[in-house]
Coordinates of C-alpha atoms in Angstrom, one line a residue:
Chain A
M24 CA 187.0 161.5 22.3
I25 CA 184.9 158.8 24.4
Y26 CA 186.2 160.3 27.5
R27 CA 185.0 163.6 26.9
Y28 CA 181.3 162.2 26.3
F29 CA 181.8 160.4 30.0
L30 CA 182.9 163.1 31.7
F31 CA 179.8 165.4 30.5
V32 CA 177.2 162.3 31.3
L33 CA 179.1 162.3 34.7
L34 CA 178.6 166.1 35.0
L35 CA 174.8 165.6 34.4
I36 CA 173.9 163.1 36.6
G37 CA 175.8 165.3 39.4
V38 CA 173.9 168.2 38.5
A39 CA 170.5 165.8 38.4
V40 CA 170.8 164.7 41.8
A41 CA 172.3 167.8 43.7
D42 CA 169.0 168.9 44.3
G43 CA 167.5 165.7 46.2
F44 CA 164.7 168.0 47.4
E45 CA 161.0 167.6 48.0
I46 CA 158.9 168.5 44.8
I47 CA 156.3 171.1 45.6
E48 CA 153.5 171.9 43.2
F49 CA 151.6 175.2 43.5
D50 CA 148.3 176.4 41.7
N51 CA 149.5 179.4 40.3
K52 CA 153.3 181.1 39.5
Q53 CA 152.7 184.0 42.2
L54 CA 152.2 181.4 45.0
E55 CA 155.4 179.2 44.0
N56 CA 157.4 182.5 44.0
R57 CA 156.1 183.8 47.2
Y58 CA 157.2 180.2 48.3
Q59 CA 160.6 180.6 46.9
V60 CA 161.2 184.1 48.4
L61 CA 160.1 182.9 52.2
L62 CA 162.8 180.2 51.9
Q63 CA 165.4 182.6 51.5
E64 CA 164.2 184.3 54.4
L65 CA 164.2 182.1 56.7
R66 CA 167.2 180.5 58.5
C67 CA 167.6 176.8 59.2
L68 CA 168.2 176.3 63.0
V69 CA 169.9 173.0 62.0
C70 CA 172.6 174.0 59.5
Q71 CA 172.4 177.6 61.0
N72 CA 174.5 179.5 58.3
Q73 CA 172.0 178.2 55.6
T74 CA 168.4 179.3 54.4
L75 CA 165.4 176.8 54.5
A76 CA 166.0 176.6 50.6
D77 CA 169.4 175.6 50.6
S78 CA 169.0 172.9 53.5
G79 CA 169.2 169.6 53.9
A80 CA 168.1 169.0 57.4
G81 CA 165.1 167.0 58.6
L82 CA 163.6 170.5 60.6
A83 CA 164.4 172.3 57.5
K84 CA 162.0 170.4 55.5
D85 CA 159.5 170.5 58.0
M86 CA 159.6 173.9 58.3
R87 CA 159.3 174.3 54.3
V88 CA 156.2 171.8 54.6
V89 CA 154.7 174.7 57.0
V90 CA 155.7 177.4 55.1
Y91 CA 154.0 175.3 51.7
D92 CA 150.5 174.8 53.9
M93 CA 150.7 178.2 55.5
I94 CA 150.7 179.6 51.5
N95 CA 148.0 177.4 50.6
K96 CA 145.9 178.6 53.6
G97 CA 145.9 182.1 52.6
H98 CA 148.5 183.4 55.1
T99 CA 150.3 186.5 54.3
N100 CA 154.4 186.2 54.1
D101 CA 154.4 188.8 57.3
E102 CA 151.9 186.0 59.0
I103 CA 154.4 183.0 58.1
I104 CA 157.4 184.7 59.1
Q105 CA 156.3 186.1 62.4
F106 CA 154.5 182.5 63.3
M107 CA 158.2 181.1 62.5
V108 CA 159.6 184.0 64.7
D109 CA 156.9 183.0 67.4
R110 CA 158.3 179.8 67.7
Y111 CA 162.0 180.2 67.0
G112 CA 163.0 183.9 67.7
N113 CA 164.0 186.8 65.8
F114 CA 167.3 184.3 64.8
V115 CA 164.8 182.3 62.3
R116 CA 165.2 185.3 59.9
Y117 CA 167.9 185.3 57.7
E118 CA 168.7 188.5 57.8
P119 CA 168.5 190.1 61.3
P120 CA 166.0 192.9 61.5
F121 CA 167.0 196.4 62.6
T122 CA 166.3 196.6 66.3
L123 CA 168.1 197.9 69.6
K124 CA 169.8 195.1 69.7
T125 CA 171.1 194.3 66.4
A126 CA 171.9 198.2 65.7
V127 CA 175.5 197.2 66.7
L128 CA 175.7 194.4 64.3
W129 CA 174.1 196.6 61.2
L130 CA 176.6 199.7 62.2
M131 CA 179.9 198.8 63.1
P132 CA 181.3 198.6 59.5
F133 CA 180.6 202.0 58.3
I134 CA 181.6 203.0 61.9
V135 CA 185.0 201.4 61.6
V136 CA 185.6 202.7 57.7
L137 CA 184.5 205.6 58.8
L138 CA 187.2 205.9 61.7
M139 CA 189.9 204.4 59.3
I140 CA 188.8 207.4 57.0
L141 CA 189.3 210.0 60.0
F142 CA 192.4 208.3 61.8
I143 CA 194.8 206.6 59.1
P144 CA 195.5 210.1 57.3
K145 CA 197.1 211.2 61.0
F146 CA 199.1 208.2 61.5
V147 CA 200.5 208.4 57.3
R148 CA 201.2 212.2 58.0
Q149 CA 203.5 210.9 61.1
Q150 CA 205.4 209.1 59.3
Q151 CA 206.2 210.9 56.6
A152 CA 209.7 211.5 55.8
V153 CA 211.4 215.1 57.2
S154 CA 212.7 217.4 54.9
L155 CA 216.1 218.2 54.9
N156 CA 218.0 221.8 54.1
D157 CA 220.8 222.0 51.9
A158 CA 223.6 221.4 53.9
Q159 CA 222.0 218.3 55.9
R160 CA 220.9 217.2 52.1
E161 CA 225.0 217.3 51.2
Q162 CA 225.9 215.2 54.3
A163 CA 223.3 212.8 53.4
K164 CA 224.6 212.2 49.7
K165 CA 228.2 212.0 51.5
L166 CA 227.3 209.1 53.8
L167 CA 225.2 207.0 51.5
K168 CA 228.2 207.0 48.9
Chain B
M22 CA 201.5 208.1 75.5
K23 CA 200.8 207.4 71.7
Y24 CA 200.4 203.9 72.2
F25 CA 197.9 204.4 74.8
I26 CA 194.9 204.2 72.3
P27 CA 195.7 201.2 70.3
L28 CA 196.5 199.4 73.7
L29 CA 193.3 200.5 75.3
I30 CA 191.6 199.2 72.3
F31 CA 193.2 196.2 72.1
L32 CA 192.5 194.9 75.8
C33 CA 189.1 195.8 75.0
L34 CA 189.1 193.5 72.3
T35 CA 190.5 190.8 74.3
V36 CA 187.8 191.1 76.9
F37 CA 184.9 190.5 74.4
L38 CA 187.2 187.5 72.5
L39 CA 187.4 186.0 76.1
I40 CA 184.1 186.2 77.1
G41 CA 183.3 185.2 73.3
L42 CA 185.1 181.9 73.8
K43 CA 182.8 181.0 76.2
L44 CA 179.3 181.3 74.6
D45 CA 178.2 178.8 72.3
P46 CA 177.2 180.8 68.9
R47 CA 174.8 177.7 67.9
L48 CA 172.4 178.2 71.0
V49 CA 169.5 179.9 69.8
P50 CA 167.5 181.4 73.3
S51 CA 163.9 180.4 73.3
P52 CA 161.5 183.1 72.9
Y53 CA 159.1 181.4 75.2
I54 CA 161.0 182.4 78.5
N55 CA 158.2 183.9 80.9
K56 CA 155.6 183.4 78.4
P57 CA 153.1 180.7 78.6
A58 CA 154.0 177.3 77.0
P59 CA 152.4 176.8 74.0
S60 CA 148.9 174.5 74.0
F61 CA 149.1 171.0 73.0
S62 CA 147.0 167.7 73.2
L63 CA 149.0 164.4 72.7
S64 CA 148.5 160.6 73.3
R65 CA 150.4 159.1 76.2
L66 CA 153.1 156.7 74.6
D67 CA 152.7 153.7 77.3
N68 CA 148.8 153.9 76.5
Q69 CA 147.2 155.6 73.0
S70 CA 143.9 156.1 74.2
I71 CA 144.5 158.7 76.8
A72 CA 145.1 162.2 75.8
V73 CA 147.1 164.5 77.5
Q74 CA 146.9 168.1 77.6
R75 CA 148.9 171.3 78.3
D76 CA 146.5 172.9 80.9
D77 CA 146.7 169.0 82.6
F78 CA 149.8 170.3 84.4
L79 CA 148.7 173.3 85.7
G80 CA 149.2 173.7 89.6
K81 CA 152.7 172.3 89.9
T82 CA 156.0 173.1 88.1
W83 CA 157.2 170.4 85.7
V84 CA 159.9 169.8 83.4
L85 CA 159.7 168.5 79.9
N86 CA 162.7 166.7 78.4
V87 CA 162.3 166.6 74.7
W88 CA 163.8 162.8 73.9
A89 CA 163.8 160.1 71.2
S90 CA 165.5 156.7 70.9
W91 CA 167.5 157.5 68.3
C92 CA 169.3 160.6 69.6
R93 CA 172.4 159.6 71.0
A94 CA 173.1 162.8 73.0
C95 CA 169.8 161.8 74.8
L96 CA 171.8 158.2 76.1
D97 CA 174.7 161.1 77.4
E98 CA 172.4 162.7 79.6
H99 CA 170.0 159.6 80.5
P100 CA 171.7 158.6 84.0
L101 CA 171.7 162.4 85.3
L102 CA 167.8 162.0 84.6
L103 CA 167.7 158.6 86.5
S104 CA 169.4 160.2 89.3
L105 CA 166.9 163.4 89.6
P106 CA 164.9 164.0 92.9
K107 CA 161.9 161.7 92.6
N108 CA 159.5 164.8 93.6
I109 CA 160.2 166.3 90.4
N110 CA 157.4 165.9 87.6
L111 CA 159.7 164.9 84.8
V112 CA 157.6 164.4 81.6
G113 CA 159.2 162.9 78.4
L114 CA 158.4 164.4 75.0
N115 CA 158.9 161.7 72.5
Y116 CA 160.1 163.5 69.4
K117 CA 159.5 161.8 66.0
D118 CA 160.2 158.9 67.3
D119 CA 158.6 155.3 66.4
K120 CA 156.3 154.4 69.7
T121 CA 157.8 150.7 69.6
D122 CA 161.5 151.9 69.6
A123 CA 160.8 154.1 72.1
K124 CA 159.5 151.7 74.5
N125 CA 162.0 149.5 74.1
W126 CA 164.4 152.0 74.4
L127 CA 163.0 153.2 77.9
L128 CA 162.9 149.1 79.0
R129 CA 166.5 148.6 77.9
W130 CA 168.0 151.9 79.6
G131 CA 165.3 153.0 82.4
N132 CA 162.6 155.1 82.5
P133 CA 163.3 158.0 84.4
Y134 CA 159.8 159.9 83.1
S135 CA 156.3 160.0 85.1
L136 CA 155.2 159.6 81.6
S137 CA 155.9 160.0 78.0
L138 CA 153.8 161.7 75.5
S139 CA 154.2 160.8 71.7
D140 CA 155.0 163.9 69.5
T141 CA 155.2 161.2 66.4
D142 CA 155.5 163.9 63.7
G143 CA 157.5 166.7 65.9
K144 CA 154.4 169.3 65.4
V145 CA 154.6 170.1 68.9
G146 CA 158.0 170.0 69.2
F147 CA 157.7 172.6 66.5
D148 CA 155.5 174.6 68.4
W149 CA 158.0 174.8 71.6
G150 CA 161.2 175.6 69.1
V151 CA 162.4 172.3 69.6
Y152 CA 165.4 172.3 67.0
G153 CA 168.0 169.6 68.3
V154 CA 167.4 166.8 70.6
P155 CA 167.5 166.5 73.9
E156 CA 166.1 170.1 74.9
T157 CA 164.7 170.4 78.5
F158 CA 162.2 173.2 79.8
V159 CA 161.0 174.2 83.1
I160 CA 157.1 174.9 83.3
D161 CA 156.0 177.1 86.4
A162 CA 152.6 176.0 88.2
A163 CA 150.7 178.6 86.2
G164 CA 151.9 177.3 83.0
V165 CA 154.8 179.9 82.1
V166 CA 157.7 178.4 80.5
R167 CA 160.9 179.3 82.8
Y168 CA 163.5 177.9 81.4
K169 CA 165.2 176.1 78.3
H170 CA 168.0 173.7 78.3
I171 CA 169.5 173.1 74.7
G172 CA 171.3 169.6 74.4
P173 CA 172.5 167.5 77.1
L174 CA 172.3 168.3 80.5
Q175 CA 175.5 167.7 82.6
E176 CA 175.7 167.6 86.4
N177 CA 176.7 171.3 86.6
D178 CA 173.4 172.0 84.8
I179 CA 171.6 170.5 87.0
N180 CA 172.9 171.5 90.1
E181 CA 173.7 175.0 89.3
E182 CA 170.8 175.8 87.3
L183 CA 167.6 173.2 87.0
L184 CA 167.5 172.4 90.9
P185 CA 167.9 175.9 92.5
L186 CA 165.0 176.9 89.8
L187 CA 163.2 174.1 90.6
K188 CA 163.4 175.0 94.5
R189 CA 162.9 178.9 94.0
L190 CA 159.7 178.2 91.9
S191 CA 158.1 175.8 94.5
T192 CA 158.7 177.9 97.5
P193 CA 155.2 179.7 98.1
Q194 CA 155.5 183.0 97.2

């Protein structure tokens, strides 16, 4: 019984320290929502598979501070993202934009699925059993006994 | 004959995979290549009262090396920086560092820089798109960024890329 309580407390402590990030305060809820959304749209350059929201890297923290300042100074979301893209290129966008260069990246899954739909039936048909006439069927039965 | 198309696909994939093996997926190319270097105003590491601006470097090609005393990889490339030809203007950007630690580091390991600039809060580095230390930029006489190297410089980077580029840029057009 005591053991279960102990485990529960341990779990709570774990959850409390899981977010060691800075505490941010905004004047209104709208600004805070914009901040959260932007953090999910920007990539951490150090931990490159994480968004700014998730990354604990020092550079990510610096970038979060920049986003915070820019929101409070009245910049739009587009201006803030462009500010980051000017310095780090399109890679800083967590979702790559759809441009000529990234068209292959975006469309390849659909192309592959399309090709599979077109070509798999052909391969399957080639592998289907050849039908036998009656005489051949009798012979097969004899051989299989 | 029916094996030809799968074989062709396989060979194409092999070529792409072999090329991919040589690439570093962590490299983020700089959006500043062939664009003007971002402006800055920083004080010198050796003399805090002297301010240095981007435009102070116009008129001659120069190399900016981002370094810090806490950066282990900077120590790896350091001997190569010390061995660079002396006619290259190598400027250090001391990134997010303590000034005393930085000065001691230079005293201990040698100073390859004509001067170092104190970017204590990293804001200038951020403007230049620095995300990992060390990084090295080449800026031409007109103030345009021509080259960026991410990570410690190695001998073949210097011999095959840096020195030929500097030679090309210093040759009058």
